[in-house]
Short mmCIF file of C-alpha atoms in Angstrom, two decimals:
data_model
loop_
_atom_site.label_atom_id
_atom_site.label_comp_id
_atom_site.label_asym_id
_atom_site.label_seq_id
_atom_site.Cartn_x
_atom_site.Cartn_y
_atom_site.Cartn_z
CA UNK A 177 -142.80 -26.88 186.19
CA UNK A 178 -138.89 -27.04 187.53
CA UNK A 179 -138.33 -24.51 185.06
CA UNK A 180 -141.21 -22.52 185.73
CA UNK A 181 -140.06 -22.57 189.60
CA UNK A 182 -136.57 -21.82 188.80
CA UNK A 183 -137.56 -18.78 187.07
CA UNK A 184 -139.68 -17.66 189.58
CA UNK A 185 -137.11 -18.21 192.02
CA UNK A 186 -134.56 -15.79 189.96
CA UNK A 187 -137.12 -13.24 189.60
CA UNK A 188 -137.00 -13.47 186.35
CA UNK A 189 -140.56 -14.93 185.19
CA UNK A 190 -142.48 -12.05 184.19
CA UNK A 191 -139.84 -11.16 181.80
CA UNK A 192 -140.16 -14.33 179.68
CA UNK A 193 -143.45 -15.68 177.89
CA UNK A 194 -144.34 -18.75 178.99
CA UNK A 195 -146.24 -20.77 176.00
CA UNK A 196 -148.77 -24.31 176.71
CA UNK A 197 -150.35 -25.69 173.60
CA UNK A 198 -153.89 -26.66 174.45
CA UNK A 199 -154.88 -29.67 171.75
CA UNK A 200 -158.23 -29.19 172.70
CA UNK A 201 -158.49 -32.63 173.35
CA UNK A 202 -156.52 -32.42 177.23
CA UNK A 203 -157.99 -34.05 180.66
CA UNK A 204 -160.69 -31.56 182.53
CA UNK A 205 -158.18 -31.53 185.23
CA UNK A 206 -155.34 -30.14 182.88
CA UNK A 207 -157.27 -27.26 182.25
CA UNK A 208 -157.99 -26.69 185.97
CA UNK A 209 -154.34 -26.92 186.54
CA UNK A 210 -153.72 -23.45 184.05
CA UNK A 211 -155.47 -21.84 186.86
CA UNK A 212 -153.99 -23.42 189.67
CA UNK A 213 -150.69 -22.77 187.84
CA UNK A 214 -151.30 -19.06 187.12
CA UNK A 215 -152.24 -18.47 190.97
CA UNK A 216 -149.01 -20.12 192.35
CA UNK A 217 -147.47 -17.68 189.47
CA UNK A 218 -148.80 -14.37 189.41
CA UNK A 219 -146.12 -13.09 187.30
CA UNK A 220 -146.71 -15.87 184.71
CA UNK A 221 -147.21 -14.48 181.33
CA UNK A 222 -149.02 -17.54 180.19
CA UNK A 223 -149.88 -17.57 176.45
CA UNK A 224 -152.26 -20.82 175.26
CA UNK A 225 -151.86 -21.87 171.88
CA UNK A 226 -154.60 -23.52 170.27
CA UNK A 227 -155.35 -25.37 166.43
CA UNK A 228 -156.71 -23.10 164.39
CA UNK A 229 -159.90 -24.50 162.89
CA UNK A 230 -160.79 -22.25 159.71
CA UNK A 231 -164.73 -20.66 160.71
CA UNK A 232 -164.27 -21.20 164.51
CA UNK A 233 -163.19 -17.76 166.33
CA UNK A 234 -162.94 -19.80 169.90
CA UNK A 235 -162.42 -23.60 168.36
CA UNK A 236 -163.54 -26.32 170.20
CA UNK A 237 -162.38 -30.05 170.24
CA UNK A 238 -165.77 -30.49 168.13
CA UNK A 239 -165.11 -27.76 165.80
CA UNK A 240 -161.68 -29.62 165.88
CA UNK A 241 -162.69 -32.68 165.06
CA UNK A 242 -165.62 -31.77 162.57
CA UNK A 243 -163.79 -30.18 160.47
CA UNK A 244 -160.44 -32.48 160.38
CA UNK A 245 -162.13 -35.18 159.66
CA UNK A 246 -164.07 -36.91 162.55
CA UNK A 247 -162.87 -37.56 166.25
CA UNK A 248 -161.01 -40.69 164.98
CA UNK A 249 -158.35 -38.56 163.46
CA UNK A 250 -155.78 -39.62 165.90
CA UNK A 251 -156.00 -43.26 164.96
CA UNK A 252 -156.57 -42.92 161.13
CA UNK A 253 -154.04 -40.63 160.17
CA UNK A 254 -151.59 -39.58 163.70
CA UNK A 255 -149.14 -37.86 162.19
CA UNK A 256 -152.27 -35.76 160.58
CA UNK A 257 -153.48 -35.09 163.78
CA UNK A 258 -150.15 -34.19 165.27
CA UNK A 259 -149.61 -31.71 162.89
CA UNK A 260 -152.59 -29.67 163.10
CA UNK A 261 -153.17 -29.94 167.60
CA UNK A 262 -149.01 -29.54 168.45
CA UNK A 263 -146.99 -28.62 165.02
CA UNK A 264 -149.44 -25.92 163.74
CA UNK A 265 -149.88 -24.27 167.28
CA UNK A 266 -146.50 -24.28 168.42
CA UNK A 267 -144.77 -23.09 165.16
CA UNK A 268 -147.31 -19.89 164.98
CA UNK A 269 -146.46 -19.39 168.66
CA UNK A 270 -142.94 -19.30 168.16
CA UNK A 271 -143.26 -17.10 165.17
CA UNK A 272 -145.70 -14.77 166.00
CA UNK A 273 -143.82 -14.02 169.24
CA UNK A 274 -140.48 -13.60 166.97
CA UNK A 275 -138.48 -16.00 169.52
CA UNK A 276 -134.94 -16.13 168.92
CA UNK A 277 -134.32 -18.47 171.75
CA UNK A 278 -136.82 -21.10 173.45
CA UNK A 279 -136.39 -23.71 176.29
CA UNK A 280 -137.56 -26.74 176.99
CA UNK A 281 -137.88 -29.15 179.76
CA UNK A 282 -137.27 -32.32 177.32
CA UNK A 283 -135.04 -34.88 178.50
CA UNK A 284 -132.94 -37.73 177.88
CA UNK A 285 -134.33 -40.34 179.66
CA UNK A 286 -136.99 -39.98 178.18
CA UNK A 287 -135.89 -41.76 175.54
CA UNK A 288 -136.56 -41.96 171.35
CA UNK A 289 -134.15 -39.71 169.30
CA UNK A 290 -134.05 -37.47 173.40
CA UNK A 291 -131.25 -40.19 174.31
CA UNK A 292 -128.59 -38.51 172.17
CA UNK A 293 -130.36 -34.34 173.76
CA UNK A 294 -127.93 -32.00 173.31
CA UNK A 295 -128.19 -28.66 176.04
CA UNK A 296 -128.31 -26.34 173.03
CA UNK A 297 -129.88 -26.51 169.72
CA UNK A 298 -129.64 -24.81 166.29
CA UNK A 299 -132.93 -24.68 164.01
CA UNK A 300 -134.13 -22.89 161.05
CA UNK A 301 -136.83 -20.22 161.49
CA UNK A 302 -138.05 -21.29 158.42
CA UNK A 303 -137.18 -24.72 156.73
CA UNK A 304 -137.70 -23.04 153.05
CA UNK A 305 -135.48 -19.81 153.79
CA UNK A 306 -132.31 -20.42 152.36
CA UNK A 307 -130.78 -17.31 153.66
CA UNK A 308 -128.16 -16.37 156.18
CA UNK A 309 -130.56 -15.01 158.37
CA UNK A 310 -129.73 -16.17 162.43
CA UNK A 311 -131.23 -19.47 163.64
CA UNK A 312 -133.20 -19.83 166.29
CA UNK A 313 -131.70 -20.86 169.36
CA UNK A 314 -133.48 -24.16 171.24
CA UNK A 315 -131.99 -24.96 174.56
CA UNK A 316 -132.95 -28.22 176.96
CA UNK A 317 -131.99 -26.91 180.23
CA UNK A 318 -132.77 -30.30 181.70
CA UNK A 319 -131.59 -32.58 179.44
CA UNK A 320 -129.54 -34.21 181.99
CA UNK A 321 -132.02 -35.01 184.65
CA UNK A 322 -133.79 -37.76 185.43
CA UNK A 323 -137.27 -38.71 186.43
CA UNK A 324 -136.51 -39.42 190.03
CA UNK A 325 -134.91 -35.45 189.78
CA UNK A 326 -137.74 -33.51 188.58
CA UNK A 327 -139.70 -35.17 191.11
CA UNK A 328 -137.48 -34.56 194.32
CA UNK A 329 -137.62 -31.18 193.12
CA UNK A 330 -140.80 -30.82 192.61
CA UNK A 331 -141.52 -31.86 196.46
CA UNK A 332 -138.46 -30.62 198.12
CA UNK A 333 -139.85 -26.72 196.69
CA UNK A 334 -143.78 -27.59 196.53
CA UNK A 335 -144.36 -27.03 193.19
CA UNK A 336 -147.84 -27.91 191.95
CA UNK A 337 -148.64 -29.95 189.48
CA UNK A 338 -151.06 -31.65 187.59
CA UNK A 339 -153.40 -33.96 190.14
CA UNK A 340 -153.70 -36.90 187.12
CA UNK A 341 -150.24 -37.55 188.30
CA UNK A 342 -151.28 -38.51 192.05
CA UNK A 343 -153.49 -41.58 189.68
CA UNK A 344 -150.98 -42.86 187.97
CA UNK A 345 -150.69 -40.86 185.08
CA UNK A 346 -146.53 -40.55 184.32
CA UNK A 347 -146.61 -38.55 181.36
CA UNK A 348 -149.91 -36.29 180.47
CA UNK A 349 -151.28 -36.28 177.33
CA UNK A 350 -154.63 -36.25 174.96
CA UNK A 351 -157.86 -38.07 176.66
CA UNK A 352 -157.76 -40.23 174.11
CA UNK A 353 -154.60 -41.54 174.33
CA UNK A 354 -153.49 -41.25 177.48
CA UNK A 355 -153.68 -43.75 180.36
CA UNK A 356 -152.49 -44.60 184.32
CA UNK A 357 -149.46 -47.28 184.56
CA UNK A 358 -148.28 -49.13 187.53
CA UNK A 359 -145.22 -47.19 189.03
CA UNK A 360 -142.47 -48.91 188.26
CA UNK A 361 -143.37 -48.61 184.34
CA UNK A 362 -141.55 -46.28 181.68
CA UNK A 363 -142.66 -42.81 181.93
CA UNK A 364 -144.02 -42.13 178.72
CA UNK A 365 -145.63 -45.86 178.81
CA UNK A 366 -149.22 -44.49 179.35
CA UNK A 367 -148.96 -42.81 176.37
CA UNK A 368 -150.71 -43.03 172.62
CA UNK A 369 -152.41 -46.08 174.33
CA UNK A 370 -154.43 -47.66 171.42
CA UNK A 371 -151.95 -46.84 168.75
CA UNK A 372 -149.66 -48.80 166.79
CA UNK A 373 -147.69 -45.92 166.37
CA UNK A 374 -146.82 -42.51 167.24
CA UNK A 375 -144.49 -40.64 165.61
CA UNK A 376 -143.15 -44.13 164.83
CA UNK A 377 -144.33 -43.73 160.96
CA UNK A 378 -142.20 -45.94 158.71
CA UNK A 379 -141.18 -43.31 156.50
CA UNK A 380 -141.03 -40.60 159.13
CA UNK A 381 -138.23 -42.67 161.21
CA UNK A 382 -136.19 -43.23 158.27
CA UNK A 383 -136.07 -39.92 158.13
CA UNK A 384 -135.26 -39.64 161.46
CA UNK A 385 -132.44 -41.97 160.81
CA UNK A 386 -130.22 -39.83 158.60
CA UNK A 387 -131.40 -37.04 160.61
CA UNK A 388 -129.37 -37.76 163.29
CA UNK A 389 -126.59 -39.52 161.33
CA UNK A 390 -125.91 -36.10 159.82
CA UNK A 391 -126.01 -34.13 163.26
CA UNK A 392 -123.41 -36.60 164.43
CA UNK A 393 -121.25 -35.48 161.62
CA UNK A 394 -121.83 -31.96 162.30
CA UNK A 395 -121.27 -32.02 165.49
CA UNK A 396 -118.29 -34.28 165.20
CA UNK A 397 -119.18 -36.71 167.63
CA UNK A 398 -119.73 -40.65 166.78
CA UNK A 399 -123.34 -42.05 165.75
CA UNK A 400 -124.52 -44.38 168.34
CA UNK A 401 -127.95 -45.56 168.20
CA UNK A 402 -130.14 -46.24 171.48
CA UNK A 403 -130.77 -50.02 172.44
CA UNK A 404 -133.46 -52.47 173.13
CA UNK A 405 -132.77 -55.52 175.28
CA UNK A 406 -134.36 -58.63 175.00
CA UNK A 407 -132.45 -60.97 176.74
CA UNK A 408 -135.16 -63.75 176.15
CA UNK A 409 -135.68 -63.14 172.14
CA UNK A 410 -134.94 -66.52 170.26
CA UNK A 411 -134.22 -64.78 167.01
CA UNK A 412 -132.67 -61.19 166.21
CA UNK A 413 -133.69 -61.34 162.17
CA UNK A 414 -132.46 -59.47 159.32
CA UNK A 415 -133.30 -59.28 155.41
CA UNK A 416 -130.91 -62.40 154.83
CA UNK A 417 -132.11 -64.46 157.95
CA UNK A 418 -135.77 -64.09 157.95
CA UNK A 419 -137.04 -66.24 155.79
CA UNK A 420 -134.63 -69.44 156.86
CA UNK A 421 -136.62 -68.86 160.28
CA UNK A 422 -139.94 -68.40 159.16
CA UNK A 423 -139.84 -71.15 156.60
CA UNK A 424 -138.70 -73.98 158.87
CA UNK A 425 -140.81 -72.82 162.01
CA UNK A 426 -141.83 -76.15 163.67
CA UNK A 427 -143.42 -73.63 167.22
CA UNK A 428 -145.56 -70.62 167.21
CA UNK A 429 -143.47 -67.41 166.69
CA UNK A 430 -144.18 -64.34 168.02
CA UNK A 431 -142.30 -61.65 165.96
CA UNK A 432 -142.15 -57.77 166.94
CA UNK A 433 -141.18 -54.89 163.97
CA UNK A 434 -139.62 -52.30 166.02
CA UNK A 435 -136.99 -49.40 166.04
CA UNK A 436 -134.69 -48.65 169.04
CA UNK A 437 -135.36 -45.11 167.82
CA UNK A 438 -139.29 -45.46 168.30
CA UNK A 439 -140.48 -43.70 171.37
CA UNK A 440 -143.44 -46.00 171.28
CA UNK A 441 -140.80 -49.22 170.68
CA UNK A 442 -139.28 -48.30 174.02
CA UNK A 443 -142.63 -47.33 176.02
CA UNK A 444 -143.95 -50.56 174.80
CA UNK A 445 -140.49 -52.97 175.71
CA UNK A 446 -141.51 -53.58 179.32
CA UNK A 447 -145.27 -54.50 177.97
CA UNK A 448 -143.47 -56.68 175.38
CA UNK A 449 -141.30 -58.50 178.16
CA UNK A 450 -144.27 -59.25 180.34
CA UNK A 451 -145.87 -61.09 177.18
CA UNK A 452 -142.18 -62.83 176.36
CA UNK A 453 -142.09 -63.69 180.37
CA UNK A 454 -145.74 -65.27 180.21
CA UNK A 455 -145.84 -67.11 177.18
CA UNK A 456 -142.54 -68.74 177.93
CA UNK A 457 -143.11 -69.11 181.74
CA UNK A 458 -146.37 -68.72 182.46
CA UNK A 459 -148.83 -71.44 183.85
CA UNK A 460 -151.60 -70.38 181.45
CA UNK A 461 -151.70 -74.01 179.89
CA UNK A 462 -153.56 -72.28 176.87
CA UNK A 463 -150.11 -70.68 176.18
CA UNK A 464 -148.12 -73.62 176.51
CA UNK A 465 -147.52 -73.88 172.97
CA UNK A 466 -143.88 -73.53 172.86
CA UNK A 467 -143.88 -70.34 171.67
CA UNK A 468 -140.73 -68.60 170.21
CA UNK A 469 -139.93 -65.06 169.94
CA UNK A 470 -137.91 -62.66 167.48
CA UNK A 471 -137.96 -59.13 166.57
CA UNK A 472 -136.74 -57.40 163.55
CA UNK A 473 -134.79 -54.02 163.69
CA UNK A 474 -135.84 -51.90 160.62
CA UNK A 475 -132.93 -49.72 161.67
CA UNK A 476 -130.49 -52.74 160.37
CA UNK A 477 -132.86 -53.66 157.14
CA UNK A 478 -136.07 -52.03 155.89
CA UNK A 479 -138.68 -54.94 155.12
CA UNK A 480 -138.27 -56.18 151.76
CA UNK A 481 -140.73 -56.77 149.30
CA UNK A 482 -140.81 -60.32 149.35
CA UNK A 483 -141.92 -59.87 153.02
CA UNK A 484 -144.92 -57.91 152.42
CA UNK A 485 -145.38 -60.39 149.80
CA UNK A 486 -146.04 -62.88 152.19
CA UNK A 487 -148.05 -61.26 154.20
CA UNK A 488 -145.91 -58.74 156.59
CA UNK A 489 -146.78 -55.50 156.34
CA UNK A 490 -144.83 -52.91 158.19
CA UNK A 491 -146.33 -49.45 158.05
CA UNK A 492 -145.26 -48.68 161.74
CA UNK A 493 -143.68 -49.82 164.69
CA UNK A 494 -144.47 -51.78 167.10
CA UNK A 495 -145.85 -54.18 165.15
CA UNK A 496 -146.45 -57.40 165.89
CA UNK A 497 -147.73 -60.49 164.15
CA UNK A 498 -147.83 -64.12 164.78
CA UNK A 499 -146.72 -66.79 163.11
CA UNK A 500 -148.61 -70.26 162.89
CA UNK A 501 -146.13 -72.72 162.17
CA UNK A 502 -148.31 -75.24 160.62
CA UNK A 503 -149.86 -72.81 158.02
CA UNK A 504 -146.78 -70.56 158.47
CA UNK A 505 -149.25 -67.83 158.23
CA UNK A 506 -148.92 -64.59 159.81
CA UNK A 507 -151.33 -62.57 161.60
CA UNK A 508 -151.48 -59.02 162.23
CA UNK A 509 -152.23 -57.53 165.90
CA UNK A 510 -154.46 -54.76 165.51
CA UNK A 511 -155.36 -54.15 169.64
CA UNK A 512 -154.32 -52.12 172.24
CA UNK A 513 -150.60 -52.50 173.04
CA UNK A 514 -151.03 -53.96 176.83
CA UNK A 515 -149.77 -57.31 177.86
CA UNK A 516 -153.38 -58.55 178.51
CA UNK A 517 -154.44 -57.77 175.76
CA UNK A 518 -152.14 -58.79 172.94
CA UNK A 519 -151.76 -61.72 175.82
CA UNK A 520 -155.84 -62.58 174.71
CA UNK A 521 -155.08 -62.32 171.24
CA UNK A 522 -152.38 -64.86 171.23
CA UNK A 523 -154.56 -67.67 173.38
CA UNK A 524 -157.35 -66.75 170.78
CA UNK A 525 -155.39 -67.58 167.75
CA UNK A 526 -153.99 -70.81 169.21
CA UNK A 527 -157.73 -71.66 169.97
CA UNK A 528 -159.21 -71.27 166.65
#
């Protein structure tokens, strides 16, 4: 909306296409807010992107999900999903209105691989042609603002916007996935709430990896990889060090999978130090087990074989498991990623 506002301001908003990708699985009150949007804007030229859904002229999220496999999609297969609500739609919108350049309001702190946002982008109109043909120019006009910015702006010009955030709602996504978080959590915290991953894919952040190893190169600037804090972690394993921990546990440990370059990792840290600050602090005399906590960076070694041979799977991150230091078994959490919740689970399995 900053950007919208700006535009307006310049006079220069009728003379750019403004494009919204409708998932067909938004709130009722994101839809509303097109309108209210479009009023505020008269000059908008709005165009609403939608999945195509092959034998559906106007599709529907149940001609959606019918077709694609059920309205579970977004759990079974994400990246699935993601591909055919937001890739699909926004690719054909961008080619079909022959866009050379595109802005966005994306930025960095709002963490994942958006850390290291540069103001201007170079990609490929199409990822198979090889020719010389011009690339398409992608440029993050707010890449250095902040949260608290956007905001101040926002009131300081009285901008609309969408009424889900006066409930809590930081960052607005699907129904399904999307939920109000107190205010002083991360912004994108409320969101893909009942995953265990988002984009967060083993393979896909691998990928991501060497991605953004090879930009650095290009652009001739040094690699440095976002962080995750946990100042009260008892063990930072690796390949070498993990089974000398796990093999002479004598406590409960707690141990988190993650990636400092998983968006969800970094939406879910404050959960995960609420759980850490509990289970090591708290009165709940049900968690007064002595419980010990480690994480494993798949950035610094990919699980190994031997792991998953013993029982740790790692498909996405987070992931967390627990291990019982009698049977030095682990268990797999399989909930939704709030501190209650996985909070529960823990007291459960310490019950049994």
């Amino acid at each position: 909306m900053v950007l919208l506002d700006v535009m307006a301001q310049m006079n220069v908003l009728s003379l750019i296409t403004v494009v919204t990708i409708d998932t067909l699985h938004l709130f009722p009150e994101t839809y509303q807010f097109y309108d209210t949007v479009q009023e505020h804007y008269p000059d908008l030229d709005l165009r609403v992107y939608t999945p195509k859904v092959p034998g559906s002229a106007t599709p529907t999220r149940q001609a959606f999900d019918a077709f694609y496999g059920g309205d579970n999609l977004y759990r079974t297969d994400p990246e699935k999903y993601a591909y055919y609500s937001k890739v699909e739609p926004l690719q054909r919108a961008l080619d079909e209105l022959q866009a050379h350049v595109w802005f966005t309001g994306r930025r960095r702190d709002q963490g994942d691989e958006r850390s290291q946002l540069q103001f201007v982008e170079w990609e490929d109109f199409d990822k198979e042609d090889v020719s010389d043909r011009p690339k398409r120019l992608k440029v993050n006009l707010l890449a250095d603002w902040t949260y608290e910015q956007v905001w101040s702006y926002l009131q300081e010009h009285d901008v609309p916007y969408n009424p889900l955030h006066d409930r809590g709602y930081k960052s607005i996504g699907d129904t399904m996935t999307t939920r109000a978080v107190a205010s002083t959590a991360a912004e994108r915290s409320g969101r893909f709430v009942g995953l265990n991953q988002t984009e967060c894919g083993m393979h896909h952040h691998l990928e991501k990896l060497d991605r953004m190893r090879l930009e650095a190169i290009q652009q001739n600037v040094a690699f440095e990889l976002p962080t995750i804090d946990c100042l009260e972690c008892d063990y930072e394993l690796t390949a070498v060090s993990f089974f000398d921990v796990i093999e002479t546990l004598s406590t409960v440990l707690l141990l988190e999978f993650y990636s400092p370059l998983c968006g969800a990792c970094q939406d879910f840290a404050p959960t995960m130090e609420q759980v850490i600050s509990v289970v090591k602090h708290g009165e709940d005399s049900a968690l007064n087990h002595n419980i010990q906590v480690a994480r494993y960076d798949i950035t610094v070694d990919q699980p190994t074989p031997a792991m998953e041979e013993a029982g740790f799977e790692v498909e996405v991150t987070p992931t967390l498991y627990l291990v019982l230091s009698k049977e030095r078994r682990p268990v797999l959490y399989t909930g939704q990623m709030t501190s209650a919740a996985i909070l529960k689970w823990i007291q459960n399995q310490l019950t049994e």
